[in-house]
Amino acid sequence: MGRLDVANKSGDAAALEGQPAWLQSYVESPEKQRALYKRTLIIVVLSQIFGGAGLAAGITVGALLAKDMLGTDSVAGLPTALFTLGSAGAALIVGRLSQRFGRRAGLATGFLAGGIGAIGVILSAVTSNIYMLFASLLIYGAGSATNLQARYAGTDLANAKQRATAVSIAMVSTTFGAVAGPNLVETMGEFARSIGVPALSGPFILAAAAYIIAGLVLLFFLRPDPFVVARAIAVAERKAIESNPGIQAETITTDRRRIAVAALVMVLTQLVMVAIMTMTPVHMGHHGHGLSAVGMIIGFHIGAMYLPSLLTGVLVDKIGRNTMAVASGVTLLASGVFAAFAPGESMLLLTIALILLGLGWNFGLISGTALLVDATNPANRARMQGTVDVMVALSGASGGMLSGLVVAHSSYAILSLAGGILSLVLIPFVIWSSRTK
């Protein structure tokens, strides 16, 4: 029996004692739940459009800004490491806030913090204060973590056959801002110069505005909170089961093995993607490519990360989470091979490599997210999602930090090939999980 039916059949007997009447009305009405599910997706889409634009700034020019301020390639991966490390701490905080107070409080707080961090990056570039830059990048990472965690909001009221699609709707909406952001690098650089600040801080002006708007959209419009309603429905289901043990409900189960596999899929795909992506702008700079070329390739990459999401979500729901997780590993391997053997002067081959890199990440994130939602319940879901996203962010921080060191002591080709091979590690674990289910 579906969870909407369970909640409806539970009626007044399973209503939440002491809860407001509006919340009980959602628990008892599948129609209101469906309407709130659709409304939530619309609000998440709006916030993600702005969140994507905020995310793009650090990816595109973060490494170049650090190289410019410090004068060495060996620390070019440090900005990505810092804002992904900051996103790890933010993921934990956003997850805990969401678990306790709902998605609205957690997500709005994260985006607003990301906007404050972007403002700090601008000030550090103006004052040439490297310590302020590092601290601001940590705070800026909160926007990245929140941008990812927003994908969970759409799944709170989705059934098992809608979850990957709900994730994909949230992610594809990120495309509009995320693709526009890198292609506005040059424009924002000129704007920054016109107001007397360094050109490379220009994209962070866009990021500050975008993250703050995303936070305000969620703060004012994500009402009623979908996670609060989903948690109330789960409590109603438990009460219904206590009074009628024959009822089966999907929202009160937890599967730790699937949680571990979901985490592994997302951690490895994030590690490989961040490592190769971080050093691509630096690699291109060494071969004479300008900011506009870097922005274009990163734009294609981010487009591949998010734009195929609707199709990916349908595939994950239709042909299975495990199949698409394996497809992620294979696609990332192909990306690593292309990046390793592509001549540095070839825009075409580098673009193909970065598109495959984004696509492999997309497959891994959506399949891993769906696995994680399937394996948890509202009593622990937001907290567990935050914990897994901490591991994802830490893997990204490691990839960003190590990428600069690997390239400085070997080459971009070695980094790319190693990343592609590493992505294959997830395949035997996914196969093992499917065989021991």
Short mmCIF file of C-alpha atoms in Angstrom, two decimals:
data_model
loop_
_atom_site.label_atom_id
_atom_site.label_comp_id
_atom_site.label_asym_id
_atom_site.label_seq_id
_atom_site.Cartn_x
_atom_site.Cartn_y
_atom_site.Cartn_z
CA MET A 1 0.00 0.00 0.00
CA GLY A 2 1.32 3.44 -0.89
CA ARG A 3 2.15 5.94 1.76
CA LEU A 4 -0.59 8.36 0.70
CA ASP A 5 -3.18 5.62 1.17
CA VAL A 6 -1.75 4.69 4.57
CA ALA A 7 -1.86 8.27 5.72
CA ASN A 8 -5.42 8.66 4.51
CA LYS A 9 -6.66 5.43 6.08
CA SER A 10 -5.03 6.31 9.39
CA GLY A 11 -7.52 9.19 9.75
CA ASP A 12 -8.01 10.92 13.06
CA ALA A 13 -6.71 7.94 14.98
CA ALA A 14 -3.27 8.43 13.51
CA ALA A 15 -3.29 12.21 13.54
CA LEU A 16 -0.40 13.93 15.21
CA GLU A 17 -1.33 14.88 18.73
CA GLY A 18 -0.67 18.50 19.48
CA GLN A 19 0.07 19.40 15.85
CA PRO A 20 -1.75 22.29 14.15
CA ALA A 21 -4.87 21.60 12.13
CA TRP A 22 -3.22 22.62 8.84
CA LEU A 23 -0.57 19.91 9.26
CA GLN A 24 -3.15 17.25 10.05
CA SER A 25 -5.08 18.31 6.96
CA TYR A 26 -2.03 17.50 4.82
CA VAL A 27 -1.51 14.16 6.59
CA GLU A 28 -5.08 13.13 5.82
CA SER A 29 -5.35 14.47 2.24
CA PRO A 30 -3.41 12.83 -0.61
CA GLU A 31 -4.72 15.57 -2.91
CA LYS A 32 -3.15 18.30 -0.76
CA GLN A 33 0.09 16.31 -0.62
CA ARG A 34 0.23 16.08 -4.40
CA ALA A 35 -0.48 19.79 -4.75
CA LEU A 36 2.27 20.63 -2.25
CA TYR A 37 4.68 18.29 -4.06
CA LYS A 38 4.11 20.22 -7.31
CA ARG A 39 4.38 23.60 -5.57
CA THR A 40 7.61 22.55 -3.87
CA LEU A 41 9.15 21.59 -7.21
CA ILE A 42 8.29 25.03 -8.63
CA ILE A 43 9.91 26.86 -5.69
CA VAL A 44 12.98 24.62 -5.82
CA VAL A 45 13.30 25.27 -9.55
CA LEU A 46 13.25 29.04 -8.98
CA SER A 47 15.87 28.87 -6.25
CA GLN A 48 18.09 26.53 -8.25
CA ILE A 49 18.18 28.85 -11.26
CA PHE A 50 19.82 31.50 -9.07
CA GLY A 51 21.83 28.96 -7.07
CA GLY A 52 23.40 27.62 -10.26
CA ALA A 53 24.63 31.07 -11.22
CA GLY A 54 26.21 31.46 -7.78
CA LEU A 55 27.89 28.06 -8.00
CA ALA A 56 29.54 28.78 -11.35
CA ALA A 57 31.78 31.63 -10.19
CA GLY A 58 34.06 29.60 -7.94
CA ILE A 59 34.33 26.77 -10.46
CA THR A 60 35.29 29.07 -13.31
CA VAL A 61 37.69 31.61 -11.82
CA GLY A 62 38.49 30.42 -8.29
CA ALA A 63 41.70 28.67 -9.35
CA LEU A 64 42.71 31.59 -11.56
CA LEU A 65 42.15 34.10 -8.73
CA ALA A 66 44.36 32.13 -6.34
CA LYS A 67 47.06 31.73 -8.97
CA ASP A 68 46.95 35.48 -9.64
CA MET A 69 47.19 36.39 -5.95
CA LEU A 70 49.84 33.80 -5.01
CA GLY A 71 51.77 33.56 -8.28
CA THR A 72 52.09 29.76 -8.44
CA ASP A 73 50.24 26.84 -10.06
CA SER A 74 50.83 24.48 -7.14
CA VAL A 75 48.04 26.10 -5.12
CA ALA A 76 45.64 26.51 -8.03
CA GLY A 77 43.51 23.69 -6.65
CA LEU A 78 43.33 25.31 -3.20
CA PRO A 79 40.23 27.50 -3.84
CA THR A 80 38.22 24.51 -5.01
CA ALA A 81 39.47 22.56 -2.01
CA LEU A 82 38.52 25.38 0.34
CA PHE A 83 35.01 26.00 -0.91
CA THR A 84 34.32 22.27 -1.13
CA LEU A 85 35.70 21.88 2.40
CA GLY A 86 33.44 24.72 3.47
CA SER A 87 30.57 23.00 1.74
CA ALA A 88 31.27 19.89 3.84
CA GLY A 89 30.70 21.77 7.07
CA ALA A 90 27.73 23.57 5.56
CA ALA A 91 26.20 20.27 4.37
CA LEU A 92 26.24 18.98 7.93
CA ILE A 93 24.71 22.19 9.29
CA VAL A 94 22.09 22.46 6.55
CA GLY A 95 21.18 18.78 7.03
CA ARG A 96 20.79 19.18 10.79
CA LEU A 97 18.79 22.41 10.43
CA SER A 98 16.55 20.74 7.86
CA GLN A 99 16.02 17.71 10.09
CA ARG A 100 15.04 19.87 13.05
CA PHE A 101 13.29 22.88 11.49
CA GLY A 102 12.51 21.82 7.89
CA ARG A 103 13.96 22.39 4.44
CA ARG A 104 13.02 26.07 4.40
CA ALA A 105 15.23 26.98 7.37
CA GLY A 106 18.15 24.82 6.30
CA LEU A 107 18.28 25.75 2.63
CA ALA A 108 17.66 29.48 3.10
CA THR A 109 20.42 29.68 5.72
CA GLY A 110 22.88 27.89 3.44
CA PHE A 111 22.27 30.08 0.39
CA LEU A 112 22.44 33.32 2.39
CA ALA A 113 25.74 32.20 3.94
CA GLY A 114 27.08 31.45 0.45
CA GLY A 115 26.18 34.98 -0.62
CA ILE A 116 28.06 36.44 2.34
CA GLY A 117 31.09 34.31 1.44
CA ALA A 118 31.04 35.62 -2.13
CA ILE A 119 31.04 39.20 -0.83
CA GLY A 120 34.07 38.29 1.29
CA VAL A 121 35.90 36.98 -1.81
CA ILE A 122 35.31 40.30 -3.55
CA LEU A 123 36.65 42.26 -0.58
CA SER A 124 39.72 40.01 -0.33
CA ALA A 125 40.51 40.57 -4.03
CA VAL A 126 40.17 44.34 -3.59
CA THR A 127 42.45 44.36 -0.52
CA SER A 128 44.80 41.59 -1.80
CA ASN A 129 44.25 39.81 1.50
CA ILE A 130 44.95 36.13 0.91
CA TYR A 131 43.82 35.09 4.40
CA MET A 132 40.47 36.79 3.91
CA LEU A 133 40.22 35.00 0.55
CA PHE A 134 40.72 31.59 2.15
CA ALA A 135 38.19 32.30 4.93
CA SER A 136 35.65 33.69 2.45
CA LEU A 137 35.98 30.68 0.16
CA LEU A 138 35.14 28.42 3.10
CA ILE A 139 31.95 30.39 3.73
CA TYR A 140 31.20 30.61 0.01
CA GLY A 141 31.17 26.80 0.00
CA ALA A 142 27.87 26.91 1.92
CA GLY A 143 26.16 27.91 -1.32
CA SER A 144 27.57 24.90 -3.13
CA ALA A 145 26.41 22.53 -0.39
CA THR A 146 22.95 24.09 -0.33
CA ASN A 147 22.68 23.96 -4.10
CA LEU A 148 23.18 20.20 -3.89
CA GLN A 149 20.94 19.68 -0.85
CA ALA A 150 18.08 21.52 -2.52
CA ARG A 151 17.67 18.48 -4.77
CA TYR A 152 16.37 16.54 -1.76
CA ALA A 153 13.49 18.96 -1.12
CA GLY A 154 11.65 17.76 -4.21
CA THR A 155 11.81 14.14 -3.02
CA ASP A 156 10.18 14.67 0.38
CA LEU A 157 6.65 14.09 -0.91
CA ALA A 158 7.57 11.97 -3.95
CA ASN A 159 6.80 8.26 -4.13
CA ALA A 160 9.46 5.69 -5.03
CA LYS A 161 8.78 5.97 -8.78
CA GLN A 162 9.04 9.76 -8.74
CA ARG A 163 12.18 10.32 -6.68
CA ALA A 164 14.88 10.34 -9.34
CA THR A 165 12.65 12.43 -11.59
CA ALA A 166 12.08 14.91 -8.74
CA VAL A 167 15.85 15.15 -8.22
CA SER A 168 16.34 15.67 -11.94
CA ILE A 169 13.82 18.53 -12.09
CA ALA A 170 15.71 20.35 -9.35
CA MET A 171 19.03 19.74 -11.04
CA VAL A 172 18.04 20.66 -14.58
CA SER A 173 16.78 24.02 -13.37
CA THR A 174 20.30 24.69 -12.08
CA THR A 175 21.46 24.56 -15.70
CA PHE A 176 20.09 27.97 -16.60
CA GLY A 177 22.19 29.82 -14.04
CA ALA A 178 25.13 27.43 -14.06
CA VAL A 179 25.66 27.66 -17.82
CA ALA A 180 25.05 31.40 -17.96
CA GLY A 181 27.52 32.06 -15.12
CA PRO A 182 30.77 30.91 -16.84
CA ASN A 183 29.77 32.63 -20.08
CA LEU A 184 29.36 35.90 -18.18
CA VAL A 185 32.94 35.74 -16.87
CA GLU A 186 34.26 38.28 -19.33
CA THR A 187 31.22 40.56 -18.97
CA MET A 188 31.38 40.47 -15.18
CA GLY A 189 35.14 41.05 -15.37
CA GLU A 190 34.58 44.22 -17.37
CA PHE A 191 31.89 45.31 -14.93
CA ALA A 192 34.26 44.69 -12.03
CA ARG A 193 36.98 46.80 -13.65
CA SER A 194 34.46 49.57 -14.30
CA ILE A 195 33.74 49.86 -10.58
CA GLY A 196 37.40 49.63 -9.61
CA VAL A 197 37.76 46.02 -8.44
CA PRO A 198 39.92 43.20 -9.92
CA ALA A 199 38.43 41.55 -13.01
CA LEU A 200 38.61 38.03 -11.56
CA SER A 201 36.35 39.07 -8.67
CA GLY A 202 33.60 40.02 -11.14
CA PRO A 203 31.93 36.57 -11.25
CA PHE A 204 31.73 36.62 -7.45
CA ILE A 205 29.62 39.79 -7.66
CA LEU A 206 27.14 37.72 -9.67
CA ALA A 207 27.49 34.85 -7.18
CA ALA A 208 26.71 37.06 -4.17
CA ALA A 209 23.53 38.41 -5.73
CA ALA A 210 22.43 34.99 -7.04
CA TYR A 211 22.91 33.12 -3.76
CA ILE A 212 21.13 35.79 -1.72
CA ILE A 213 18.15 35.81 -4.10
CA ALA A 214 17.99 31.98 -3.98
CA GLY A 215 17.94 32.08 -0.18
CA LEU A 216 15.18 34.69 -0.10
CA VAL A 217 13.03 32.72 -2.57
CA LEU A 218 13.15 29.68 -0.27
CA LEU A 219 12.70 31.71 2.90
CA PHE A 220 9.56 33.44 1.72
CA PHE A 221 7.90 30.90 -0.58
CA LEU A 222 8.74 27.34 0.60
CA ARG A 223 5.56 27.15 2.69
CA PRO A 224 4.25 24.75 3.92
CA ASP A 225 7.56 23.02 4.42
CA PRO A 226 7.54 19.69 2.51
CA PHE A 227 9.85 17.94 4.94
CA VAL A 228 7.69 18.87 7.93
CA VAL A 229 4.68 17.44 6.13
CA ALA A 230 6.57 14.28 5.09
CA ARG A 231 7.73 13.71 8.66
CA ALA A 232 4.16 14.08 9.93
CA ILE A 233 2.95 11.56 7.34
CA ALA A 234 5.61 9.06 8.48
CA VAL A 235 4.47 9.42 12.10
CA ALA A 236 0.89 8.83 10.99
CA GLU A 237 1.99 5.70 9.14
CA ARG A 238 3.71 4.34 12.24
CA LYS A 239 0.56 4.87 14.27
CA ALA A 240 -1.48 3.16 11.54
CA ILE A 241 0.87 0.16 11.54
CA GLU A 242 0.73 -0.12 15.33
CA SER A 243 -3.04 -0.40 15.13
CA ASN A 244 -2.99 -2.61 12.01
CA PRO A 245 0.25 -4.65 11.61
CA GLY A 246 -0.86 -5.82 8.15
CA ILE A 247 -0.25 -2.39 6.62
CA GLN A 248 2.98 -1.97 4.69
CA ALA A 249 4.54 1.48 4.41
CA GLU A 250 7.70 2.43 2.53
CA THR A 251 8.53 5.60 4.44
CA ILE A 252 9.57 4.05 7.75
CA THR A 253 12.37 1.77 6.59
CA THR A 254 16.15 2.22 6.69
CA ASP A 255 18.67 0.16 4.69
CA ARG A 256 22.23 0.83 5.81
CA ARG A 257 23.83 -1.21 3.03
CA ARG A 258 22.14 0.84 0.36
CA ILE A 259 23.08 4.02 2.23
CA ALA A 260 26.75 2.96 2.05
CA VAL A 261 26.55 2.19 -1.68
CA ALA A 262 24.74 5.48 -2.37
CA ALA A 263 27.44 7.36 -0.50
CA LEU A 264 30.24 5.57 -2.38
CA VAL A 265 28.69 6.37 -5.77
CA MET A 266 28.34 10.07 -4.98
CA VAL A 267 31.73 10.37 -3.25
CA LEU A 268 33.75 8.81 -6.09
CA THR A 269 31.96 10.69 -8.86
CA GLN A 270 32.47 13.98 -7.00
CA LEU A 271 36.16 13.26 -6.38
CA VAL A 272 36.92 12.48 -10.02
CA MET A 273 34.82 15.32 -11.40
CA VAL A 274 36.28 18.03 -9.15
CA ALA A 275 39.89 16.90 -9.65
CA ILE A 276 39.78 17.02 -13.45
CA MET A 277 37.53 20.08 -13.66
CA THR A 278 39.68 22.15 -11.28
CA MET A 279 42.85 21.88 -13.32
CA THR A 280 41.30 22.21 -16.76
CA PRO A 281 41.28 26.07 -16.74
CA VAL A 282 44.94 26.08 -15.63
CA HIS A 283 45.84 23.47 -18.29
CA MET A 284 44.09 25.60 -20.92
CA GLY A 285 45.91 28.71 -19.75
CA HIS A 286 49.25 26.97 -20.30
CA HIS A 287 48.24 26.34 -23.91
CA GLY A 288 47.26 29.92 -24.66
CA HIS A 289 43.49 29.80 -24.20
CA GLY A 290 41.87 32.99 -22.87
CA LEU A 291 39.14 33.55 -20.30
CA SER A 292 36.36 33.41 -22.88
CA ALA A 293 37.51 29.96 -24.05
CA VAL A 294 37.77 28.74 -20.46
CA GLY A 295 34.30 30.08 -19.74
CA MET A 296 32.87 28.36 -22.81
CA ILE A 297 34.31 24.94 -21.97
CA ILE A 298 33.30 25.17 -18.31
CA GLY A 299 29.86 26.26 -19.50
CA PHE A 300 29.56 23.10 -21.62
CA HIS A 301 30.81 21.05 -18.66
CA ILE A 302 28.28 22.50 -16.23
CA GLY A 303 25.57 22.13 -18.86
CA ALA A 304 26.42 18.42 -19.08
CA MET A 305 26.32 18.20 -15.29
CA TYR A 306 22.74 19.46 -15.10
CA LEU A 307 20.98 19.70 -18.47
CA PRO A 308 20.55 15.91 -19.08
CA SER A 309 19.00 15.53 -15.62
CA LEU A 310 15.39 15.09 -16.79
CA LEU A 311 16.37 12.19 -19.03
CA THR A 312 18.71 10.78 -16.38
CA GLY A 313 15.96 10.92 -13.76
CA VAL A 314 13.55 9.01 -15.99
CA LEU A 315 16.25 6.41 -16.75
CA VAL A 316 17.09 5.99 -13.06
CA ASP A 317 13.42 5.47 -12.21
CA LYS A 318 12.77 3.19 -15.20
CA ILE A 319 15.88 1.03 -15.67
CA GLY A 320 17.26 1.17 -12.16
CA ARG A 321 19.59 3.01 -9.80
CA ASN A 322 22.38 0.44 -10.05
CA THR A 323 22.47 0.38 -13.85
CA MET A 324 22.88 4.14 -14.04
CA ALA A 325 25.53 4.09 -11.30
CA VAL A 326 27.59 1.68 -13.41
CA ALA A 327 27.03 3.94 -16.44
CA SER A 328 28.50 6.77 -14.36
CA GLY A 329 31.77 4.92 -13.80
CA VAL A 330 32.12 4.02 -17.48
CA THR A 331 31.39 7.59 -18.63
CA LEU A 332 33.93 9.08 -16.21
CA LEU A 333 36.55 6.64 -17.50
CA ALA A 334 35.86 7.81 -21.06
CA SER A 335 36.20 11.42 -19.90
CA GLY A 336 39.54 10.75 -18.26
CA VAL A 337 40.89 9.07 -21.39
CA PHE A 338 39.77 11.93 -23.64
CA ALA A 339 41.24 14.57 -21.31
CA ALA A 340 44.52 12.67 -20.95
CA PHE A 341 45.18 12.23 -24.66
CA ALA A 342 43.61 15.41 -26.06
CA PRO A 343 46.18 17.96 -27.33
CA GLY A 344 46.11 21.06 -25.14
CA GLU A 345 45.39 23.22 -28.18
CA SER A 346 42.30 21.20 -29.17
CA MET A 347 39.16 22.97 -27.97
CA LEU A 348 37.00 20.25 -29.50
CA LEU A 349 38.56 17.30 -27.67
CA LEU A 350 38.80 19.16 -24.36
CA THR A 351 35.14 20.11 -24.71
CA ILE A 352 34.17 16.47 -25.32
CA ALA A 353 36.20 15.41 -22.28
CA LEU A 354 34.53 17.99 -20.03
CA ILE A 355 31.07 17.15 -21.36
CA LEU A 356 31.64 13.46 -20.56
CA LEU A 357 32.96 14.47 -17.13
CA GLY A 358 29.78 16.40 -16.37
CA LEU A 359 27.57 13.63 -17.74
CA GLY A 360 29.26 10.94 -15.64
CA TRP A 361 28.84 13.09 -12.55
CA ASN A 362 25.17 13.60 -13.42
CA PHE A 363 24.56 9.85 -13.69
CA GLY A 364 26.30 9.22 -10.38
CA LEU A 365 24.66 12.00 -8.40
CA ILE A 366 21.09 11.26 -9.46
CA SER A 367 21.37 7.48 -9.09
CA GLY A 368 23.17 7.86 -5.77
CA THR A 369 20.62 10.38 -4.49
CA ALA A 370 17.73 8.10 -5.41
CA LEU A 371 19.45 5.17 -3.66
CA LEU A 372 19.91 7.30 -0.55
CA VAL A 373 16.30 8.49 -0.42
CA ASP A 374 15.08 4.91 -0.96
CA ALA A 375 17.22 3.70 1.94
CA THR A 376 16.13 6.29 4.54
CA ASN A 377 12.94 7.55 6.19
CA PRO A 378 11.79 10.99 7.38
CA ALA A 379 12.93 10.30 10.94
CA ASN A 380 16.57 10.30 9.80
CA ARG A 381 16.47 11.32 6.13
CA ALA A 382 17.60 14.97 6.23
CA ARG A 383 20.29 14.23 8.81
CA MET A 384 21.60 11.27 6.80
CA GLN A 385 21.49 13.30 3.58
CA GLY A 386 23.55 16.00 5.25
CA THR A 387 26.06 13.45 6.53
CA VAL A 388 26.49 11.86 3.10
CA ASP A 389 26.83 15.27 1.48
CA VAL A 390 29.62 16.03 3.98
CA MET A 391 31.50 13.03 2.62
CA VAL A 392 30.75 14.15 -0.94
CA ALA A 393 32.07 17.63 -0.19
CA LEU A 394 35.19 16.29 1.53
CA SER A 395 35.90 14.10 -1.48
CA GLY A 396 35.58 17.18 -3.67
CA ALA A 397 37.91 19.10 -1.36
CA SER A 398 40.43 16.27 -1.59
CA GLY A 399 40.14 16.20 -5.37
CA GLY A 400 40.62 19.94 -5.62
CA MET A 401 43.59 19.97 -3.23
CA LEU A 402 45.38 16.98 -4.73
CA SER A 403 44.75 17.95 -8.35
CA GLY A 404 47.12 20.91 -8.23
CA LEU A 405 49.81 18.86 -6.55
CA VAL A 406 49.46 15.98 -9.02
CA VAL A 407 49.69 18.29 -12.03
CA ALA A 408 52.60 20.24 -10.52
CA HIS A 409 54.59 17.02 -10.02
CA SER A 410 53.43 15.07 -13.10
CA SER A 411 50.93 16.31 -15.69
CA TYR A 412 47.30 17.05 -16.45
CA ALA A 413 47.21 13.84 -18.52
CA ILE A 414 48.26 11.70 -15.55
CA LEU A 415 45.63 13.37 -13.36
CA SER A 416 42.87 12.77 -15.91
CA LEU A 417 43.80 9.15 -16.59
CA ALA A 418 44.09 8.34 -12.88
CA GLY A 419 40.70 9.90 -12.24
CA GLY A 420 39.06 7.88 -14.99
CA ILE A 421 40.50 4.61 -13.70
CA LEU A 422 39.53 5.44 -10.10
CA SER A 423 35.89 5.91 -11.12
CA LEU A 424 35.70 2.21 -12.01
CA VAL A 425 36.06 1.29 -8.33
CA LEU A 426 32.36 1.96 -7.75
CA ILE A 427 31.24 -0.69 -10.27
CA PRO A 428 32.02 -3.88 -8.27
CA PHE A 429 30.38 -2.41 -5.16
CA VAL A 430 27.21 -1.56 -7.07
CA ILE A 431 27.13 -5.05 -8.62
CA TRP A 432 27.70 -6.61 -5.19
CA SER A 433 24.87 -4.58 -3.73
CA SER A 434 22.44 -5.65 -6.45
CA ARG A 435 23.35 -9.33 -6.02
CA THR A 436 22.97 -9.33 -2.24
CA LYS A 437 19.78 -7.28 -2.12
#
